[in-house]
Amino acid sequence: MRRNSLDLTAIVDAIEEVLPREQEFIALHEPYLVGNEWTYIKECLDTGWVSSVGKFVDKFEKDLAEYTGSKHAIAVVNGTAALHICLKLVGVAENDEVLIPSLTFIATANAVSYCGAIPHFVDSAINTLGLDPKKLDSYLQEIIVMKNGFSYNKETGNRIKAVVPMHTFGHPVDLDLLVNVCEKYNIELVEDAAESLGSYYKNQHTGTFGKVSALSFNGNKIITTGGGGAILTNDEKLAKLAKHLTTTAKVPHRWEFVHDHIGYNYRLPNINAALGCAQLEKLADYINKKRALAKRYDEMLKDIDGITFFKEPDFAKSNYWLNVILLDEANLELRDMLLRILNDKGIMTRPVWTLLHKLPMFRECPKMDLSTSKLLEKQIINIPSSVVLGDSYNA
């Protein structure tokens, strides 16, 4: 039984035991570039194909689709752009409400706002750190009225068009339950899979449960294109429209410039896609290293009273993008002290994002009871999770 005390020295010692001793500074998550990156990028430079078209864009999209099991992948300039287009593709319109966790990176809410829509904040589950489908279902039963087959918020009068679960730190939400909620209320499921490339829910890759989903390849993600993202979909028509909208909606012609929609210059350059192709070739090994690192952390931290190392839900296989320790409720006031000690030692650690409903631009948005999110905000500490840190533990 855990005691209501926290041995900060024991925690620091355990984390230091996992990490390489020779490094003065250890980042939270940094790129791992050990494959064909130089070769592929040099080819772009040698041939001049460095911009928005080229063979590496096509290859990256094909390889992503094959890896995730999605029929189509459309590469774009970043994960926020991917999510923005996903919301457009499922028909999110001005003044629609989109259900998103308050415990997520701000890009989730920003993408909703780009559509002129309204973020509607919902609570997270303690066992996934992501959106809680059971609690959401109970909440929607209270606030929704159905009109012409669509869900409307009876308090605001706005249509509730979509829900965007974010697979927090790579850990999948309970997608079966969430799919049921979406079907019950005719709400579109758009997965924010920015952090979960390589994560599986019941042996199916995240990002393949709704009509569309978004991935991110920012410099701190499990693989990187420097900056980049992708849209996943099994719908051929939506895939073609996504490609069209993200290439400024230009109608193909040998010399004329005709555009038939408001489009977006969201194309991923070939040189970035080249980096992504090389990274994707190593992804299976990266995941093995990250899971080995998580296992080592768990071994070193499991007997320390006052904290819990967060592990993947039973129904999932996670990429463990960012490792998490949770403070027991009795020790929440020691969070900042632990963060200070570790960062002073050159071990980069951080709390979770500020809950989005607290930010000035979102304070007036609708929200449900967020008690679990508020607790998690105080409990979560992310610890170093770079692929290279798992080298010595990967069997």
XYZ file of C-alpha atoms in Angstrom:
395
model
C 0.000 0.000 0.000
C 1.364 3.426 -0.977
C 2.157 5.877 1.797
C 1.269 9.572 1.616
C 4.888 10.635 1.141
C 7.298 11.057 -1.719
C 11.005 10.282 -1.706
C 12.252 12.709 -4.324
C 15.802 11.400 -4.073
C 14.653 7.867 -4.822
C 12.771 9.047 -7.915
C 15.712 11.063 -9.214
C 18.134 8.192 -8.551
C 15.854 5.738 -10.372
C 15.539 7.964 -13.423
C 19.285 8.629 -13.477
C 19.910 4.883 -13.333
C 17.925 4.438 -16.551
C 19.632 7.261 -18.438
C 23.166 7.401 -19.894
C 25.601 8.752 -17.341
C 27.972 10.441 -19.806
C 25.481 13.048 -21.088
C 25.320 16.442 -19.389
C 21.888 17.205 -20.848
C 19.183 14.731 -21.817
C 16.325 16.056 -23.945
C 12.722 15.040 -23.506
C 12.536 13.668 -27.039
C 14.983 14.219 -29.883
C 15.226 12.851 -33.444
C 17.118 9.628 -34.148
C 18.781 9.860 -37.568
C 20.685 6.652 -38.255
C 19.326 5.378 -41.573
C 19.182 6.601 -45.156
C 18.455 10.245 -44.316
C 21.696 11.607 -45.847
C 21.363 9.458 -48.959
C 17.770 10.421 -49.716
C 18.211 14.123 -48.975
C 21.375 14.246 -51.106
C 19.384 12.773 -53.977
C 16.893 15.636 -53.634
C 19.726 18.151 -53.692
C 21.533 16.487 -56.588
C 18.394 16.291 -58.726
C 16.855 19.615 -57.690
C 13.605 18.003 -56.537
C 13.381 19.793 -53.202
C 9.936 21.407 -53.310
C 6.328 20.274 -53.302
C 6.457 17.404 -55.787
C 8.836 14.496 -56.267
C 9.204 10.775 -55.914
C 9.773 10.874 -52.154
C 6.376 12.478 -51.530
C 4.725 9.640 -53.447
C 6.835 7.009 -51.696
C 6.237 8.469 -48.250
C 2.476 8.474 -48.775
C 2.518 4.908 -50.087
C 4.712 3.638 -47.252
C 2.592 5.391 -44.614
C -0.585 3.857 -45.963
C 0.960 0.395 -45.987
C 2.355 0.742 -42.471
C -0.862 1.985 -40.875
C -3.206 -0.220 -42.891
C -5.007 2.801 -44.290
C -5.921 2.822 -47.974
C -4.721 6.390 -48.491
C -2.227 8.790 -46.908
C -1.878 12.431 -47.959
C 1.309 14.161 -46.800
C 1.027 17.769 -45.620
C 3.188 20.428 -44.060
C 2.355 19.719 -40.393
C -0.041 17.894 -38.113
C -2.211 20.948 -37.448
C -2.775 21.399 -41.181
C -3.671 17.710 -41.424
C -6.262 18.025 -38.670
C -7.668 21.238 -40.161
C -8.289 19.498 -43.482
C -9.711 16.412 -41.740
C -12.343 18.585 -40.088
C -13.167 20.265 -43.403
C -13.509 16.864 -45.079
C -16.159 15.643 -42.630
C -18.168 18.841 -43.009
C -17.324 20.826 -39.887
C -18.692 24.305 -40.557
C -18.831 27.705 -38.919
C -20.480 27.652 -35.469
C -20.501 23.853 -35.297
C -19.236 22.458 -32.014
C -16.432 19.899 -32.010
C -15.880 17.742 -28.942
C -12.215 17.669 -27.937
C -10.375 16.870 -24.709
C -9.282 19.803 -22.615
C -6.149 17.741 -21.917
C -4.494 17.969 -25.323
C -1.947 20.051 -27.215
C -3.354 23.347 -28.431
C -3.178 22.271 -32.093
C -6.357 20.241 -31.583
C -8.332 23.324 -30.604
C -6.603 25.555 -33.134
C -7.640 23.299 -36.015
C -11.254 23.493 -34.837
C -11.015 27.286 -34.662
C -9.577 27.509 -38.198
C -12.911 26.087 -39.414
C -14.843 28.813 -37.604
C -16.119 26.077 -35.315
C -16.249 26.005 -31.511
C -14.191 23.699 -29.290
C -16.411 21.894 -26.780
C -14.202 20.519 -24.030
C -14.688 17.030 -22.624
C -13.022 15.001 -19.906
C -10.278 12.382 -20.050
C -10.010 8.874 -18.613
C -7.456 7.904 -15.986
C -6.620 4.606 -17.730
C -5.751 6.136 -21.129
C -5.031 9.829 -20.402
C -7.286 10.462 -23.415
C -10.949 11.197 -24.012
C -13.351 9.257 -21.767
C -16.118 7.714 -23.957
C -18.271 6.498 -21.050
C -18.356 9.874 -19.366
C -18.918 11.543 -22.728
C -21.929 9.316 -23.462
C -23.566 10.214 -20.148
C -22.913 13.904 -20.777
C -24.328 13.855 -24.299
C -27.503 12.168 -23.084
C -28.113 15.262 -20.954
C -27.268 18.039 -23.426
C -28.209 16.743 -26.881
C -31.404 17.084 -28.815
C -31.681 15.333 -32.192
C -32.937 17.328 -35.195
C -33.106 15.919 -38.732
C -30.696 13.169 -37.757
C -28.062 15.503 -36.277
C -27.063 16.244 -32.694
C -27.584 19.738 -31.353
C -26.482 21.233 -28.064
C -29.804 22.241 -26.504
C -28.028 24.861 -24.378
C -26.298 26.702 -27.251
C -28.405 25.632 -30.220
C -25.270 24.667 -32.162
C -24.827 21.442 -34.083
C -22.301 19.038 -32.551
C -20.624 17.774 -35.696
C -17.502 15.868 -34.688
C -15.416 14.443 -31.875
C -11.623 14.494 -31.921
C -9.908 12.072 -29.532
C -6.179 12.639 -29.123
C -4.118 9.541 -28.312
C -2.164 11.133 -25.491
C 1.585 10.430 -25.497
C 0.894 7.543 -27.886
C -1.637 5.671 -25.718
C -4.857 4.830 -27.627
C -8.244 5.837 -26.239
C -10.973 3.206 -25.960
C -12.026 3.393 -29.599
C -14.750 0.732 -29.572
C -16.691 2.662 -26.965
C -16.094 5.948 -28.747
C -17.206 4.566 -32.116
C -20.447 3.461 -30.427
C -20.984 6.958 -29.040
C -20.410 8.478 -32.476
C -22.906 6.133 -34.099
C -25.474 6.749 -31.370
C -25.422 10.518 -31.848
C -24.419 10.714 -35.536
C -21.180 12.515 -34.724
C -18.127 12.214 -36.977
C -15.009 10.588 -35.501
C -11.782 12.383 -36.450
C -8.733 10.916 -34.720
C -5.906 13.200 -33.684
C -3.236 10.528 -34.013
C -0.392 13.059 -34.013
C 1.409 11.254 -31.190
C 0.453 7.654 -31.927
C 2.188 6.500 -35.096
C 3.003 2.862 -34.348
C 0.309 2.475 -31.674
C -2.472 -0.096 -31.965
C -5.928 -0.505 -30.508
C -6.825 -4.213 -30.441
C -4.297 -4.889 -33.224
C -5.627 -2.109 -35.476
C -3.493 0.965 -36.020
C -4.740 4.212 -34.528
C -5.997 6.689 -37.069
C -7.986 4.095 -39.016
C -11.275 4.053 -37.083
C -13.024 7.144 -38.436
C -13.405 8.587 -41.930
C -10.197 10.608 -41.568
C -7.370 11.130 -39.112
C -4.269 13.260 -38.665
C -0.622 12.345 -38.038
C 2.316 14.599 -37.115
C 6.019 14.320 -37.954
C 7.296 17.294 -35.985
C 10.921 17.159 -34.849
C 9.952 15.700 -31.468
C 7.696 12.909 -32.792
C 8.639 9.219 -33.036
C 9.674 9.799 -36.659
C 10.224 13.219 -38.173
C 10.170 14.982 -41.503
C 11.479 18.131 -39.796
C 7.960 19.507 -39.919
C 5.170 17.546 -41.483
C 1.942 15.660 -41.111
C -0.432 13.372 -42.950
C -4.112 12.647 -43.435
C -5.217 9.007 -43.330
C -8.452 7.794 -44.901
C -9.995 4.692 -46.451
C -12.334 6.805 -48.582
C -10.982 7.336 -52.117
C -13.128 10.401 -52.797
C -12.044 12.062 -49.547
C -8.419 11.215 -50.312
C -8.632 12.912 -53.712
C -10.357 15.930 -52.210
C -7.747 16.132 -49.444
C -4.944 16.129 -52.024
C -6.764 18.769 -54.058
C -7.488 21.101 -51.140
C -3.947 20.863 -49.789
C -2.447 21.780 -53.180
C -4.319 25.128 -53.395
C -7.287 23.457 -55.136
C -5.636 23.986 -58.500
C -7.376 22.328 -61.443
C -4.754 20.359 -63.420
C -3.710 22.121 -66.624
C -0.459 22.453 -68.549
C -0.262 26.223 -68.118
C -3.459 27.823 -66.792
C -4.081 28.655 -63.134
C -7.672 27.776 -62.310
C -8.806 26.970 -58.767
C -12.242 25.583 -57.922
C -12.270 25.701 -54.089
C -10.744 27.794 -51.352
C -7.571 25.766 -51.076
C -4.546 25.624 -48.821
C -0.844 25.567 -49.556
C -0.282 22.643 -47.215
C 1.962 20.480 -49.432
C 4.873 18.605 -47.873
C 8.125 19.354 -49.756
C 9.942 16.445 -51.387
C 13.070 17.041 -49.293
C 11.040 16.647 -46.092
C 9.358 13.541 -47.463
C 12.804 12.097 -48.209
C 13.664 12.435 -44.537
C 10.360 10.777 -43.658
C 10.990 7.824 -45.983
C 14.294 7.114 -44.264
C 12.731 7.471 -40.827
C 9.796 5.224 -41.650
C 12.194 2.442 -42.676
C 13.454 2.384 -39.072
C 10.123 2.792 -37.279
C 9.733 -0.822 -36.159
C 13.149 -0.670 -34.500
C 12.358 2.713 -32.941
C 9.214 1.329 -31.343
C 11.097 -1.666 -29.948
C 13.646 0.685 -28.386
C 10.991 2.949 -26.918
C 9.028 0.064 -25.457
C 12.243 -1.322 -23.964
C 12.963 2.081 -22.405
C 9.448 2.199 -20.935
C 9.902 -1.275 -19.471
C 13.177 -0.200 -17.842
C 11.561 2.894 -16.335
C 8.758 0.741 -14.964
C 11.239 -1.651 -13.376
C 13.153 1.154 -11.679
C 10.140 3.163 -10.493
C 7.552 0.525 -9.566
C 8.588 0.130 -5.914
C 8.755 3.841 -5.114
C 5.854 5.011 -2.996
C 3.900 8.056 -4.074
C 4.177 7.729 -7.850
C 2.987 5.465 -10.659
C 4.680 4.847 -13.993
C 1.919 5.036 -16.587
C 1.553 1.916 -18.742
C -0.481 1.225 -21.866
C -4.127 0.146 -21.422
C -4.831 -3.579 -21.645
C -6.514 -3.216 -25.043
C -3.611 -1.370 -26.646
C -0.033 -1.567 -27.800
C 1.517 1.868 -27.421
C 4.536 3.474 -29.047
C 5.290 5.100 -25.643
C 6.052 8.357 -27.421
C 6.470 10.227 -24.131
C 6.884 8.359 -20.871
C 4.790 9.508 -17.918
C 4.974 9.340 -14.160
C 1.854 10.203 -12.166
C 2.076 11.680 -8.690
C -0.323 10.298 -6.115
C -2.948 12.839 -5.037
C -1.287 13.286 -1.644
C 1.921 14.494 -3.312
C 0.686 16.960 -5.924
C 2.336 19.923 -4.196
C 5.757 18.346 -4.817
C 5.430 18.308 -8.611
C 7.274 21.559 -9.293
C 10.027 20.693 -6.847
C 10.652 17.399 -8.638
C 10.627 19.180 -12.001
C 13.168 21.701 -10.700
C 15.518 19.038 -9.329
C 15.495 16.983 -12.533
C 15.875 19.960 -14.868
C 18.682 21.369 -12.706
C 20.468 18.053 -13.223
C 20.151 18.397 -17.003
C 17.319 15.861 -17.230
C 14.584 17.542 -19.228
C 11.159 16.920 -17.731
C 7.902 18.814 -18.074
C 4.314 18.926 -16.839
C 1.413 18.290 -19.192
C -0.061 21.131 -21.238
C -2.223 23.725 -19.506
C -5.826 22.575 -19.860
C -7.224 24.297 -22.945
C -10.449 25.519 -21.350
C -8.311 27.700 -19.048
C -6.652 29.607 -21.900
C -8.032 33.124 -22.545
C -9.309 32.458 -26.080
C -11.244 29.345 -25.012
C -12.625 30.290 -21.589
C -16.145 30.916 -22.898
C -16.350 27.638 -24.848
C -18.798 24.943 -23.698
C -17.427 22.241 -21.432
C -18.493 19.280 -19.367
C -17.268 18.330 -15.909
C -13.487 18.105 -16.267
C -12.551 16.728 -12.859
C -10.280 13.947 -14.150
C -8.479 16.300 -16.526
C -7.915 18.765 -13.697
C -6.401 16.018 -11.565
C -4.206 14.703 -14.382
C -2.920 18.210 -15.050
C -1.487 18.217 -11.540
C -0.236 14.620 -11.607
C 1.562 14.211 -14.939
C 5.295 14.546 -15.388
C 6.903 13.583 -18.701
C 10.404 12.112 -18.515
C 13.061 11.630 -21.242
C 11.814 9.331 -23.986
C 14.124 9.621 -27.007
C 14.583 6.510 -29.133
C 18.331 6.505 -28.530
C 17.768 6.084 -24.785
C 16.329 2.630 -25.419
C 19.404 1.398 -27.296
C 20.962 -0.486 -24.414
C 17.648 -2.044 -23.297
C 16.389 -3.229 -26.698
C 16.824 -6.989 -26.939
